[in-house]
Coordinates of C-alpha atoms in Angstrom, one line a residue:
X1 CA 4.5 -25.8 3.5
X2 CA 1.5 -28.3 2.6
X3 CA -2.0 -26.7 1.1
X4 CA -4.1 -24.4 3.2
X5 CA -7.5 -23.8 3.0
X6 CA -8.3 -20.5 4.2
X7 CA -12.0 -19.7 4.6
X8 CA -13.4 -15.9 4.7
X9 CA -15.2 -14.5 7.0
X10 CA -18.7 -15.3 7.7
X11 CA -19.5 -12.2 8.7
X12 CA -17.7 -9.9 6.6
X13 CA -17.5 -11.5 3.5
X14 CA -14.4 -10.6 1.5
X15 CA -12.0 -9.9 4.8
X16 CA -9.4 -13.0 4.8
X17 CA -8.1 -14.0 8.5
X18 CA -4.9 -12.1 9.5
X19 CA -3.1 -15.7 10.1
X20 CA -3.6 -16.4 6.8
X21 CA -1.3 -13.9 5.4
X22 CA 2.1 -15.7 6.1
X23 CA 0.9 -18.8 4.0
X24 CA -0.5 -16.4 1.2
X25 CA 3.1 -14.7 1.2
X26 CA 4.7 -18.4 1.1
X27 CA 2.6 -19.8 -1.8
X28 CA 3.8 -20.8 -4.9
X29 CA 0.1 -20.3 -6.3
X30 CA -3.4 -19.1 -5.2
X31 CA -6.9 -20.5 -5.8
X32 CA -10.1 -19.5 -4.9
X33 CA -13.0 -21.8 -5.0
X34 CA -16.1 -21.8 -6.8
X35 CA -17.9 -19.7 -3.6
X36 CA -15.6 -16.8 -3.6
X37 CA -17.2 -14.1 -5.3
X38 CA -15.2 -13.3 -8.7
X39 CA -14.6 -9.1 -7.8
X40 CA -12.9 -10.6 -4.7
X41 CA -11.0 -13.1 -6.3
X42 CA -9.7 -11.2 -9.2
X43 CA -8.8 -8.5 -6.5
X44 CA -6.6 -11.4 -5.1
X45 CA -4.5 -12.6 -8.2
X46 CA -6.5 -15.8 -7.4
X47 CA -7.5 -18.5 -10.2
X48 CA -10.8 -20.1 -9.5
X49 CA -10.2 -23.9 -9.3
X50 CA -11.4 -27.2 -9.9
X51 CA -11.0 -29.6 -6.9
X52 CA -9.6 -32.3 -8.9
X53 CA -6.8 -29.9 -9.8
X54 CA -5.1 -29.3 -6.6
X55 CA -3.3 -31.6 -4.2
X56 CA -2.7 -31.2 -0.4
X57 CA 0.8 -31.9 -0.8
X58 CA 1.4 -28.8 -3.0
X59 CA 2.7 -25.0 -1.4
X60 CA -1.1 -23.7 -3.1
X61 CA -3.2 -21.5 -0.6
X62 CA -7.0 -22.4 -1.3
X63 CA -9.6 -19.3 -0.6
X64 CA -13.0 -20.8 -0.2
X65 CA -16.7 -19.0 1.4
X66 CA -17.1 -22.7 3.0
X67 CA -14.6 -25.7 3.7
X68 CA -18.2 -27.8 2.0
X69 CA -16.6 -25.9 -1.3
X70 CA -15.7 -29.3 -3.2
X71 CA -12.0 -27.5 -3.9
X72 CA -12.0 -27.0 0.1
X73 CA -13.5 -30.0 1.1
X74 CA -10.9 -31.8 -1.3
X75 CA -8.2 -30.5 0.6
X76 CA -9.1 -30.7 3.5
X77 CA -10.1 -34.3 3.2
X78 CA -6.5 -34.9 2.3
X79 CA -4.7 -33.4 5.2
X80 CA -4.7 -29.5 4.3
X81 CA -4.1 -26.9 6.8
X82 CA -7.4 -24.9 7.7
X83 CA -7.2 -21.3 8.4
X84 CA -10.1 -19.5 9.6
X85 CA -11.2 -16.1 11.2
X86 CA -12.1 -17.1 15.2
X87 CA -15.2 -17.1 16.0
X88 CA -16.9 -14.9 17.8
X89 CA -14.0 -12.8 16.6
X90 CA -13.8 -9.9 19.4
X91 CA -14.8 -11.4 22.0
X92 CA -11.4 -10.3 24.4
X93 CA -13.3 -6.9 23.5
X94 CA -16.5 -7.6 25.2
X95 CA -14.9 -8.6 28.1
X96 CA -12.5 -5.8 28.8
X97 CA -15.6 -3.4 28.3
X98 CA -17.7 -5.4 30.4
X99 CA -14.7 -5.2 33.3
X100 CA -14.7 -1.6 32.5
X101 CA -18.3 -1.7 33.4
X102 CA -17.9 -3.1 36.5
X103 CA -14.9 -0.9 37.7
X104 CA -17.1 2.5 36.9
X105 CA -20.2 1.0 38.8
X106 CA -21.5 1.1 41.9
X107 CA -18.9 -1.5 44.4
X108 CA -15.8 -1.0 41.7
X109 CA -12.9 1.2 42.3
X110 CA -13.6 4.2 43.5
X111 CA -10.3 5.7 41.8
X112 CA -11.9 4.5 38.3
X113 CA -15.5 5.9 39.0
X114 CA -14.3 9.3 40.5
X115 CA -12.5 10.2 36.7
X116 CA -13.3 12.5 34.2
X117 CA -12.4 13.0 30.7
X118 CA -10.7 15.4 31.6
X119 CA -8.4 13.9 34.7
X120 CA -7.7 10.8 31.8
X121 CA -5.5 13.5 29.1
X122 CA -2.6 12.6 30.8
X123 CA -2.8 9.0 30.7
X124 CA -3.7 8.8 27.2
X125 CA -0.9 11.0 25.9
X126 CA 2.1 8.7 28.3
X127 CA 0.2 6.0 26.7
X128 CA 0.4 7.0 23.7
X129 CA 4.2 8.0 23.7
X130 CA 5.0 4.3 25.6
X131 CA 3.1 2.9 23.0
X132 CA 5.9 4.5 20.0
X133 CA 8.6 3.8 21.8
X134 CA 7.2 0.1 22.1
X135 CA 7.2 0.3 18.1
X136 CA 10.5 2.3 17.8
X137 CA 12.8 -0.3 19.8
X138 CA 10.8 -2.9 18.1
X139 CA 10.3 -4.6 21.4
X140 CA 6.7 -6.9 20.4
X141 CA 5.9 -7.8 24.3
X142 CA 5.8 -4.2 24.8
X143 CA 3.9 -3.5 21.7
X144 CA 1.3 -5.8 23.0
X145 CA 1.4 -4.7 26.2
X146 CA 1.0 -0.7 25.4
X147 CA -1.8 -1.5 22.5
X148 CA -3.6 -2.5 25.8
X149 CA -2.7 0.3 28.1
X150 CA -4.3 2.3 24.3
X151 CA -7.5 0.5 24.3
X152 CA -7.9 0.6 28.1
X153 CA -7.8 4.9 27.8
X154 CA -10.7 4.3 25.0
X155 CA -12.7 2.1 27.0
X156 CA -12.4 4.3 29.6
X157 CA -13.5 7.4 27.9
X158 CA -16.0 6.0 26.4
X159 CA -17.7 4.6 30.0
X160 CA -17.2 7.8 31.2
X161 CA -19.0 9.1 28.1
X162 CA -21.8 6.8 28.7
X163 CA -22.3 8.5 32.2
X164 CA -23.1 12.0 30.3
X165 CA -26.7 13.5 31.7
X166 CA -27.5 15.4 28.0
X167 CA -25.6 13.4 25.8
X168 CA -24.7 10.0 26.5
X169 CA -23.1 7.9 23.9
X170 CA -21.3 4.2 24.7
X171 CA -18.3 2.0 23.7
X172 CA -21.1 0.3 21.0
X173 CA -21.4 4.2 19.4
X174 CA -18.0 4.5 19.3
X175 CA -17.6 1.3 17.4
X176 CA -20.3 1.9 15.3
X177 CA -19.3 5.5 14.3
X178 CA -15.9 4.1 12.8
X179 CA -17.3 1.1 11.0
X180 CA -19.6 3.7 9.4
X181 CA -16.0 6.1 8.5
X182 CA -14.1 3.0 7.6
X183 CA -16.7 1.7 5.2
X184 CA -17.7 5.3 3.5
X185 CA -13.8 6.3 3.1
X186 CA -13.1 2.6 1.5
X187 CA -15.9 3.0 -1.7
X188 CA -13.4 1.0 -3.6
X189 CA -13.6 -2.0 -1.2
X190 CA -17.0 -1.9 0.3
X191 CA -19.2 -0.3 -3.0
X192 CA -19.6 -0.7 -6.7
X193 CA -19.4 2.7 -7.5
X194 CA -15.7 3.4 -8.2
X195 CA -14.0 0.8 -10.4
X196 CA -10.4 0.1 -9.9
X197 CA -8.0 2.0 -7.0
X198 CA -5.0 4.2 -7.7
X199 CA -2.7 4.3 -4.8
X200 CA -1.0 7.4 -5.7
X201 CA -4.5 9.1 -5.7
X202 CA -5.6 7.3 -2.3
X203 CA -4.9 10.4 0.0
X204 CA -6.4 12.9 -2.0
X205 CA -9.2 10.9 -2.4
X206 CA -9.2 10.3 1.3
X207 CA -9.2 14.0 1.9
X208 CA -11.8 14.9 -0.5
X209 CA -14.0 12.0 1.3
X210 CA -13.4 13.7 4.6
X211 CA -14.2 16.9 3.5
X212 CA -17.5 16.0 2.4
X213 CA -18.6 13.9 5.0
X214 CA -17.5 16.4 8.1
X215 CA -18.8 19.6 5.9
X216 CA -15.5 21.3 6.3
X217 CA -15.1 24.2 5.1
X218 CA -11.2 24.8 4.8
X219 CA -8.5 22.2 3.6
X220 CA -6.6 22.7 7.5
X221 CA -9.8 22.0 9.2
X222 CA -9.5 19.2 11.5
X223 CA -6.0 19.4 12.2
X224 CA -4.9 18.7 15.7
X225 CA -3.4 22.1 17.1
X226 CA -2.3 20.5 20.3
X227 CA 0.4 17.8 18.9
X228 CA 4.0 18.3 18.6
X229 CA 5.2 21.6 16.6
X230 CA 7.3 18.9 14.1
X231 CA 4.1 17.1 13.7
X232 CA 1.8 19.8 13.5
X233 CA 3.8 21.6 11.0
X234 CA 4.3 18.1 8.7
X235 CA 0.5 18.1 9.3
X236 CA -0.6 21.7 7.7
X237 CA 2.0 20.9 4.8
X238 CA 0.5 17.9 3.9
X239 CA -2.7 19.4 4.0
X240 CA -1.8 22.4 2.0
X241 CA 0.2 20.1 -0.5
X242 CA -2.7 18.3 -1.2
X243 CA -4.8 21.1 -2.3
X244 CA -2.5 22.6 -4.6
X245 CA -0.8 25.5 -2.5
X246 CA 2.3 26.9 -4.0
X247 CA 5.6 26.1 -1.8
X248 CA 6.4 29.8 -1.7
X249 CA 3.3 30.4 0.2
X250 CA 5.0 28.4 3.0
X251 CA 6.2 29.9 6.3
X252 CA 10.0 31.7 5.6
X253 CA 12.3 33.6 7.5
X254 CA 15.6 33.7 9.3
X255 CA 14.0 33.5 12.4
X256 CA 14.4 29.6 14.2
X257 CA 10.7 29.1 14.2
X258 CA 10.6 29.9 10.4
X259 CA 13.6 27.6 9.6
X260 CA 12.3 24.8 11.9
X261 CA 8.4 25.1 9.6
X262 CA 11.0 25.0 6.4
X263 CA 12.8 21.9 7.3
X264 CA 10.0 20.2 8.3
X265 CA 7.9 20.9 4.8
X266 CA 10.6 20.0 2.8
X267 CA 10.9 16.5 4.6
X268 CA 7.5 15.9 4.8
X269 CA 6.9 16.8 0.8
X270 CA 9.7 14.5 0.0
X271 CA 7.8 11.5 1.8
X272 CA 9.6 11.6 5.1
X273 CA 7.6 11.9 8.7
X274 CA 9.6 14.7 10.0
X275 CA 8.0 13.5 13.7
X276 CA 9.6 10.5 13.0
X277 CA 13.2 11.1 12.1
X278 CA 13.7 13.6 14.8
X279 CA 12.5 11.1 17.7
X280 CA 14.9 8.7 16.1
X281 CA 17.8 11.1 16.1
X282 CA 17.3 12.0 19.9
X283 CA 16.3 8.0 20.8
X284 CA 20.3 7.7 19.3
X285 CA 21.6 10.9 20.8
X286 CA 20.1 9.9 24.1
X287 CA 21.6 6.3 23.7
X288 CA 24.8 7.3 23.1
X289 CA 24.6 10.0 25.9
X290 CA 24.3 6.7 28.5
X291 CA 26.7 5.2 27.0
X292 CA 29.6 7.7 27.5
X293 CA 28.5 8.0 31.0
X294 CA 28.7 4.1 31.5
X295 CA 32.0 4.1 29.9
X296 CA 33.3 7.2 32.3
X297 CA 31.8 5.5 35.2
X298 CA 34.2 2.5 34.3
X299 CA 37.0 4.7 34.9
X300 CA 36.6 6.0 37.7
X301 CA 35.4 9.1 36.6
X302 CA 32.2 11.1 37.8
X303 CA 29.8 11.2 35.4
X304 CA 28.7 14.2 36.4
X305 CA 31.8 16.5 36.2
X306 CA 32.8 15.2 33.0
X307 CA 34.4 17.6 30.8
X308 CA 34.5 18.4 27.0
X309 CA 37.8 16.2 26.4
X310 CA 36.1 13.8 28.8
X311 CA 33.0 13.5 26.9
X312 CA 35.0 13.3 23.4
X313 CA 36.8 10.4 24.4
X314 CA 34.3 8.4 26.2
X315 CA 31.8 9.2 23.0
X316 CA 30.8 6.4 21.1
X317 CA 32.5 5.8 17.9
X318 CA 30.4 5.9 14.5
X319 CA 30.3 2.3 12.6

Protein backbone atom coordinates (compact mmCIF):
# COMPACT_ATOMS: atom_id res chain seq x y z
CA UNK A 1 0.00 0.00 0.00
CA UNK A 2 1.46 3.64 -1.03
CA UNK A 3 -0.08 6.93 0.85
CA UNK A 4 -3.70 7.92 0.35
CA UNK A 5 -5.10 11.07 0.59
CA UNK A 6 -8.55 10.77 1.61
CA UNK A 7 -10.62 14.00 1.53
CA UNK A 8 -14.02 14.56 3.61
CA UNK A 9 -16.95 15.29 2.52
CA UNK A 10 -17.89 18.57 1.18
CA UNK A 11 -21.09 18.48 2.16
CA UNK A 12 -21.06 16.84 5.36
CA UNK A 13 -18.07 17.74 6.88
CA UNK A 14 -16.61 15.24 9.25
CA UNK A 15 -18.23 11.94 7.26
CA UNK A 16 -15.04 10.13 5.59
CA UNK A 17 -15.88 8.11 2.26
CA UNK A 18 -16.84 4.51 2.78
CA UNK A 19 -13.79 3.35 0.30
CA UNK A 20 -11.66 4.89 2.48
CA UNK A 21 -12.04 2.53 5.25
CA UNK A 22 -9.92 -0.47 3.93
CA UNK A 23 -6.84 1.80 3.58
CA UNK A 24 -7.55 3.41 7.15
CA UNK A 25 -7.63 -0.39 8.47
CA UNK A 26 -4.31 -1.05 6.45
CA UNK A 27 -2.22 2.02 7.70
CA UNK A 28 0.59 1.82 9.67
CA UNK A 29 -0.19 5.53 10.75
CA UNK A 30 -2.80 8.40 10.30
CA UNK A 31 -2.57 12.07 9.66
CA UNK A 32 -4.84 14.71 9.24
CA UNK A 33 -4.00 17.88 7.70
CA UNK A 34 -4.00 21.32 8.81
CA UNK A 35 -8.01 21.75 7.46
CA UNK A 36 -9.49 18.96 9.41
CA UNK A 37 -11.11 20.28 12.29
CA UNK A 38 -9.20 19.12 15.63
CA UNK A 39 -12.66 17.48 17.52
CA UNK A 40 -12.70 15.40 14.24
CA UNK A 41 -9.26 14.52 14.14
CA UNK A 42 -8.71 13.63 17.77
CA UNK A 43 -12.00 11.56 17.28
CA UNK A 44 -9.84 9.78 14.67
CA UNK A 45 -6.51 8.83 16.52
CA UNK A 46 -5.18 11.12 13.79
CA UNK A 47 -1.85 13.37 14.21
CA UNK A 48 -2.09 16.65 12.46
CA UNK A 49 0.95 16.85 10.05
CA UNK A 50 3.36 18.83 8.38
CA UNK A 51 3.70 18.14 4.64
CA UNK A 52 7.34 17.96 4.71
CA UNK A 53 6.85 14.99 7.07
CA UNK A 54 5.20 12.47 5.02
CA UNK A 55 6.27 10.60 1.95
CA UNK A 56 4.01 9.02 -0.78
CA UNK A 57 5.88 5.93 -0.59
CA UNK A 58 4.89 5.27 3.06
CA UNK A 59 1.57 2.80 4.17
CA UNK A 60 0.21 6.60 6.05
CA UNK A 61 -3.47 7.44 5.20
CA UNK A 62 -3.58 11.40 4.93
CA UNK A 63 -7.24 13.05 6.01
CA UNK A 64 -7.42 16.41 4.56
CA UNK A 65 -10.89 19.09 4.04
CA UNK A 66 -9.11 19.83 0.51
CA UNK A 67 -6.38 18.01 -1.67
CA UNK A 68 -4.95 22.20 -1.96
CA UNK A 69 -4.10 21.21 1.96
CA UNK A 70 -0.10 21.60 1.49
CA UNK A 71 0.12 17.88 3.45
CA UNK A 72 -2.49 16.73 0.58
CA UNK A 73 -1.27 18.49 -2.15
CA UNK A 74 2.30 17.06 -1.13
CA UNK A 75 1.12 13.71 -1.54
CA UNK A 76 -0.66 13.90 -4.13
CA UNK A 77 1.93 15.59 -6.14
CA UNK A 78 4.11 12.67 -5.49
CA UNK A 79 1.93 9.89 -6.71
CA UNK A 80 -0.60 9.28 -3.66
CA UNK A 81 -3.79 7.50 -3.99
CA UNK A 82 -6.92 9.99 -3.73
CA UNK A 83 -9.95 8.81 -2.12
CA UNK A 84 -12.93 10.84 -2.16
CA UNK A 85 -16.75 10.82 -1.51
CA UNK A 86 -18.51 10.76 -5.33
CA UNK A 87 -19.96 13.48 -6.20
CA UNK A 88 -23.22 14.20 -6.41
CA UNK A 89 -23.23 11.32 -3.98
CA UNK A 90 -26.93 9.83 -4.36
CA UNK A 91 -27.54 10.39 -7.47
CA UNK A 92 -28.56 6.30 -8.38
CA UNK A 93 -31.33 7.59 -5.78
CA UNK A 94 -32.82 10.37 -7.79
CA UNK A 95 -33.11 8.32 -10.61
CA UNK A 96 -34.85 5.32 -9.28
CA UNK A 97 -37.44 7.85 -7.68
CA UNK A 98 -37.77 9.70 -10.71
CA UNK A 99 -38.52 6.05 -12.58
CA UNK A 100 -40.80 5.49 -9.78
CA UNK A 101 -42.47 8.67 -10.85
CA UNK A 102 -42.91 7.82 -14.13
CA UNK A 103 -44.31 4.19 -13.46
CA UNK A 104 -47.28 5.77 -10.98
CA UNK A 105 -48.08 8.46 -13.62
CA UNK A 106 -50.33 8.88 -16.14
CA UNK A 107 -48.87 6.33 -19.51
CA UNK A 108 -46.72 4.00 -16.80
CA UNK A 109 -47.81 0.65 -15.69
CA UNK A 110 -51.03 0.34 -14.82
CA UNK A 111 -50.19 -2.61 -12.35
CA UNK A 112 -47.81 0.05 -10.37
CA UNK A 113 -50.46 2.97 -10.46
CA UNK A 114 -53.48 0.72 -9.43
CA UNK A 115 -51.46 -0.15 -5.76
CA UNK A 116 -52.12 0.77 -2.39
CA UNK A 117 -50.31 0.79 0.76
CA UNK A 118 -52.07 -1.63 1.55
CA UNK A 119 -51.84 -4.29 -1.59
CA UNK A 120 -47.70 -3.51 -1.14
CA UNK A 121 -47.54 -5.41 2.85
CA UNK A 122 -46.87 -8.43 1.26
CA UNK A 123 -44.12 -7.42 -0.96
CA UNK A 124 -42.32 -5.65 1.69
CA UNK A 125 -42.33 -8.45 4.22
CA UNK A 126 -40.97 -11.37 1.17
CA UNK A 127 -38.62 -8.66 0.72
CA UNK A 128 -37.71 -8.21 3.66
CA UNK A 129 -37.16 -12.06 4.63
CA UNK A 130 -35.11 -12.54 0.88
CA UNK A 131 -33.28 -9.72 1.98
CA UNK A 132 -31.89 -11.92 5.52
CA UNK A 133 -31.47 -14.77 3.89
CA UNK A 134 -29.27 -12.75 1.24
CA UNK A 135 -27.15 -11.81 4.59
CA UNK A 136 -27.47 -15.24 6.31
CA UNK A 137 -25.92 -17.35 3.37
CA UNK A 138 -23.54 -14.47 2.93
CA UNK A 139 -24.24 -14.56 -0.78
CA UNK A 140 -23.13 -10.37 -1.66
CA UNK A 141 -24.85 -10.51 -5.36
CA UNK A 142 -27.95 -11.28 -3.54
CA UNK A 143 -27.42 -8.80 -0.88
CA UNK A 144 -27.19 -6.18 -3.43
CA UNK A 145 -29.73 -7.35 -5.35
CA UNK A 146 -32.49 -7.66 -2.29
CA UNK A 147 -31.19 -4.10 -0.76
CA UNK A 148 -32.83 -3.00 -4.09
CA UNK A 149 -35.93 -5.02 -4.13
CA UNK A 150 -35.90 -2.98 -0.12
CA UNK A 151 -35.58 0.41 -1.38
CA UNK A 152 -37.89 -0.17 -4.43
CA UNK A 153 -41.01 -1.10 -1.52
CA UNK A 154 -39.89 2.49 0.07
CA UNK A 155 -39.98 4.28 -2.98
CA UNK A 156 -42.99 2.91 -3.69
CA UNK A 157 -44.78 3.69 -0.60
CA UNK A 158 -43.74 6.73 -0.44
CA UNK A 159 -45.22 7.66 -4.29
CA UNK A 160 -48.12 6.24 -3.22
CA UNK A 161 -47.98 8.51 -0.19
CA UNK A 162 -47.45 11.47 -2.31
CA UNK A 163 -50.87 10.68 -4.08
CA UNK A 164 -52.74 11.19 -0.47
CA UNK A 165 -55.84 13.85 -1.01
CA UNK A 166 -55.54 15.16 3.03
CA UNK A 167 -52.11 14.44 3.71
CA UNK A 168 -49.68 14.10 1.17
CA UNK A 169 -46.10 13.68 2.06
CA UNK A 170 -43.10 12.54 -0.69
CA UNK A 171 -39.87 10.42 -0.97
CA UNK A 172 -37.95 14.13 -0.09
CA UNK A 173 -40.21 14.03 3.54
CA UNK A 174 -39.21 10.75 4.04
CA UNK A 175 -35.64 11.53 3.69
CA UNK A 176 -35.79 14.52 5.53
CA UNK A 177 -37.66 13.14 8.53
CA UNK A 178 -34.68 10.60 9.20
CA UNK A 179 -31.82 12.98 8.66
CA UNK A 180 -33.62 15.01 11.27
CA UNK A 181 -33.86 11.41 13.75
CA UNK A 182 -30.37 10.48 12.77
CA UNK A 183 -28.81 13.79 13.60
CA UNK A 184 -30.96 14.44 17.09
CA UNK A 185 -30.26 10.65 18.35
CA UNK A 186 -26.34 11.16 17.39
CA UNK A 187 -25.82 14.62 19.91
CA UNK A 188 -22.43 13.17 20.42
CA UNK A 189 -21.51 13.32 16.71
CA UNK A 190 -23.42 16.13 15.29
CA UNK A 191 -23.59 18.68 18.66
CA UNK A 192 -21.36 20.14 21.37
CA UNK A 193 -23.45 19.42 24.04
CA UNK A 194 -22.39 15.96 25.34
CA UNK A 195 -18.61 15.54 25.62
CA UNK A 196 -17.20 12.16 25.09
CA UNK A 197 -19.54 8.76 24.20
CA UNK A 198 -19.81 5.62 26.26
CA UNK A 199 -20.76 2.64 24.27
CA UNK A 200 -22.12 0.68 27.04
CA UNK A 201 -24.51 3.58 27.78
CA UNK A 202 -25.37 4.17 23.85
CA UNK A 203 -28.84 2.25 23.98
CA UNK A 204 -30.11 3.62 26.92
CA UNK A 205 -29.28 6.82 25.87
CA UNK A 206 -30.87 5.98 22.53
CA UNK A 207 -34.01 5.03 24.35
CA UNK A 208 -34.25 7.96 26.55
CA UNK A 209 -33.71 10.16 23.16
CA UNK A 210 -36.67 8.31 21.64
CA UNK A 211 -38.71 8.73 24.40
CA UNK A 212 -38.55 12.32 24.45
CA UNK A 213 -38.67 13.10 21.00
CA UNK A 214 -41.97 10.71 20.17
CA UNK A 215 -43.61 11.89 23.77
CA UNK A 216 -44.08 8.29 24.81
CA UNK A 217 -45.54 7.57 27.52
CA UNK A 218 -44.57 3.85 28.45
CA UNK A 219 -40.98 2.19 28.03
CA UNK A 220 -42.92 -0.65 25.40
CA UNK A 221 -44.40 2.01 23.35
CA UNK A 222 -43.45 1.72 19.85
CA UNK A 223 -42.87 -1.85 19.72
CA UNK A 224 -43.93 -3.59 16.60
CA UNK A 225 -46.76 -6.10 17.68
CA UNK A 226 -47.01 -7.59 14.37
CA UNK A 227 -43.27 -9.26 13.99
CA UNK A 228 -42.31 -12.71 14.81
CA UNK A 229 -43.33 -13.96 18.54
CA UNK A 230 -39.25 -14.78 19.04
CA UNK A 231 -38.60 -11.22 18.00
CA UNK A 232 -41.34 -9.60 19.64
CA UNK A 233 -40.67 -11.18 22.79
CA UNK A 234 -36.60 -10.37 22.55
CA UNK A 235 -38.12 -6.88 21.74
CA UNK A 236 -40.30 -6.20 25.14
CA UNK A 237 -37.30 -7.77 27.16
CA UNK A 238 -34.96 -5.47 25.93
CA UNK A 239 -37.25 -2.73 26.53
CA UNK A 240 -38.08 -3.73 30.01
CA UNK A 241 -34.29 -4.49 30.75
CA UNK A 242 -33.55 -1.18 29.91
CA UNK A 243 -35.71 0.51 32.26
CA UNK A 244 -34.81 -1.43 35.25
CA UNK A 245 -37.71 -4.11 35.45
CA UNK A 246 -36.84 -7.00 37.80
CA UNK A 247 -36.45 -10.54 35.83
CA UNK A 248 -39.03 -12.08 38.07
CA UNK A 249 -41.58 -9.74 36.68
CA UNK A 250 -41.05 -11.64 33.39
CA UNK A 251 -43.70 -13.97 31.83
CA UNK A 252 -43.44 -17.79 33.80
CA UNK A 253 -45.15 -20.82 33.64
CA UNK A 254 -45.25 -24.37 32.50
CA UNK A 255 -47.30 -23.62 29.87
CA UNK A 256 -45.11 -23.71 26.09
CA UNK A 257 -45.99 -20.12 25.49
CA UNK A 258 -44.53 -19.17 28.96
CA UNK A 259 -41.30 -21.34 28.39
CA UNK A 260 -40.84 -20.04 24.79
CA UNK A 261 -41.16 -15.90 26.46
CA UNK A 262 -38.41 -17.45 29.16
CA UNK A 263 -35.93 -18.78 26.75
CA UNK A 264 -36.11 -16.06 24.59
CA UNK A 265 -35.39 -13.26 27.64
CA UNK A 266 -32.72 -15.10 28.85
CA UNK A 267 -30.91 -15.10 25.41
CA UNK A 268 -31.65 -11.89 24.57
CA UNK A 269 -30.36 -10.49 28.27
CA UNK A 270 -27.24 -12.36 27.65
CA UNK A 271 -26.61 -10.43 24.31
CA UNK A 272 -27.88 -12.98 21.90
CA UNK A 273 -30.75 -12.13 19.03
CA UNK A 274 -32.93 -14.98 19.93
CA UNK A 275 -34.60 -14.20 16.09
CA UNK A 276 -31.41 -14.85 14.95
CA UNK A 277 -30.23 -18.08 16.44
CA UNK A 278 -33.43 -19.83 15.83
CA UNK A 279 -33.56 -18.91 11.91
CA UNK A 280 -30.01 -20.28 11.91
CA UNK A 281 -30.95 -23.51 13.64
CA UNK A 282 -33.90 -24.20 11.14
CA UNK A 283 -31.70 -22.67 7.89
CA UNK A 284 -29.27 -25.94 9.22
CA UNK A 285 -32.21 -28.30 10.09
CA UNK A 286 -33.78 -27.52 6.74
CA UNK A 287 -30.24 -28.08 4.99
CA UNK A 288 -29.69 -31.20 6.34
CA UNK A 289 -33.37 -32.27 5.75
CA UNK A 290 -32.38 -31.94 1.70
CA UNK A 291 -29.63 -33.54 2.16
CA UNK A 292 -30.89 -36.90 3.52
CA UNK A 293 -33.42 -36.82 0.84
CA UNK A 294 -30.62 -36.34 -1.90
CA UNK A 295 -28.69 -39.08 -0.37
CA UNK A 296 -31.90 -41.56 -0.33
CA UNK A 297 -32.73 -40.54 -3.75
CA UNK A 298 -29.11 -41.90 -4.63
CA UNK A 299 -30.23 -45.10 -3.52
CA UNK A 300 -32.92 -45.77 -5.04
CA UNK A 301 -35.09 -45.01 -2.32
CA UNK A 302 -38.35 -42.72 -2.35
CA UNK A 303 -37.88 -39.84 -0.60
CA UNK A 304 -41.05 -39.67 0.39
CA UNK A 305 -41.77 -43.04 2.16
CA UNK A 306 -38.59 -42.91 4.04
CA UNK A 307 -38.69 -44.31 7.34
CA UNK A 308 -37.16 -43.61 10.83
CA UNK A 309 -34.10 -46.08 10.23
CA UNK A 310 -34.08 -44.63 6.74
CA UNK A 311 -33.82 -41.15 7.80
CA UNK A 312 -31.09 -42.10 10.60
CA UNK A 313 -28.87 -43.42 8.25
CA UNK A 314 -29.17 -41.14 5.34
CA UNK A 315 -28.79 -38.15 8.21
CA UNK A 316 -25.89 -36.09 7.90
CA UNK A 317 -23.13 -36.70 10.16
CA UNK A 318 -21.95 -33.91 12.72
CA UNK A 319 -18.23 -32.52 12.01
Amino acid sequence: MTAVVVLLSPRLPGVLPAAALPALRAATEVYAGKDVPEELRRSLGAREVAAEELSAGADVVLIAADDSEPAAAALLAAGATKIATPEPAGAGLLDAAAVMDRLRSPGGCPWDAEQTHDSLRQYLVEETYELLEAIEDGDRAALREELGDVLLQVLFHARVAAEHGEDPFDIDKVAGDLVDKLVGRHPHVFATEEEGFELDRHDRRWEELKQAEKKRESSVDGVALGQPAVSLAAKLTQRVARVGLPVDLLPGGDDTGSTLFGVTAVAKLAGEDPESELRSVARRFERDVRAAELSAKAEGLDATRLTAEDWRRHWPQAT
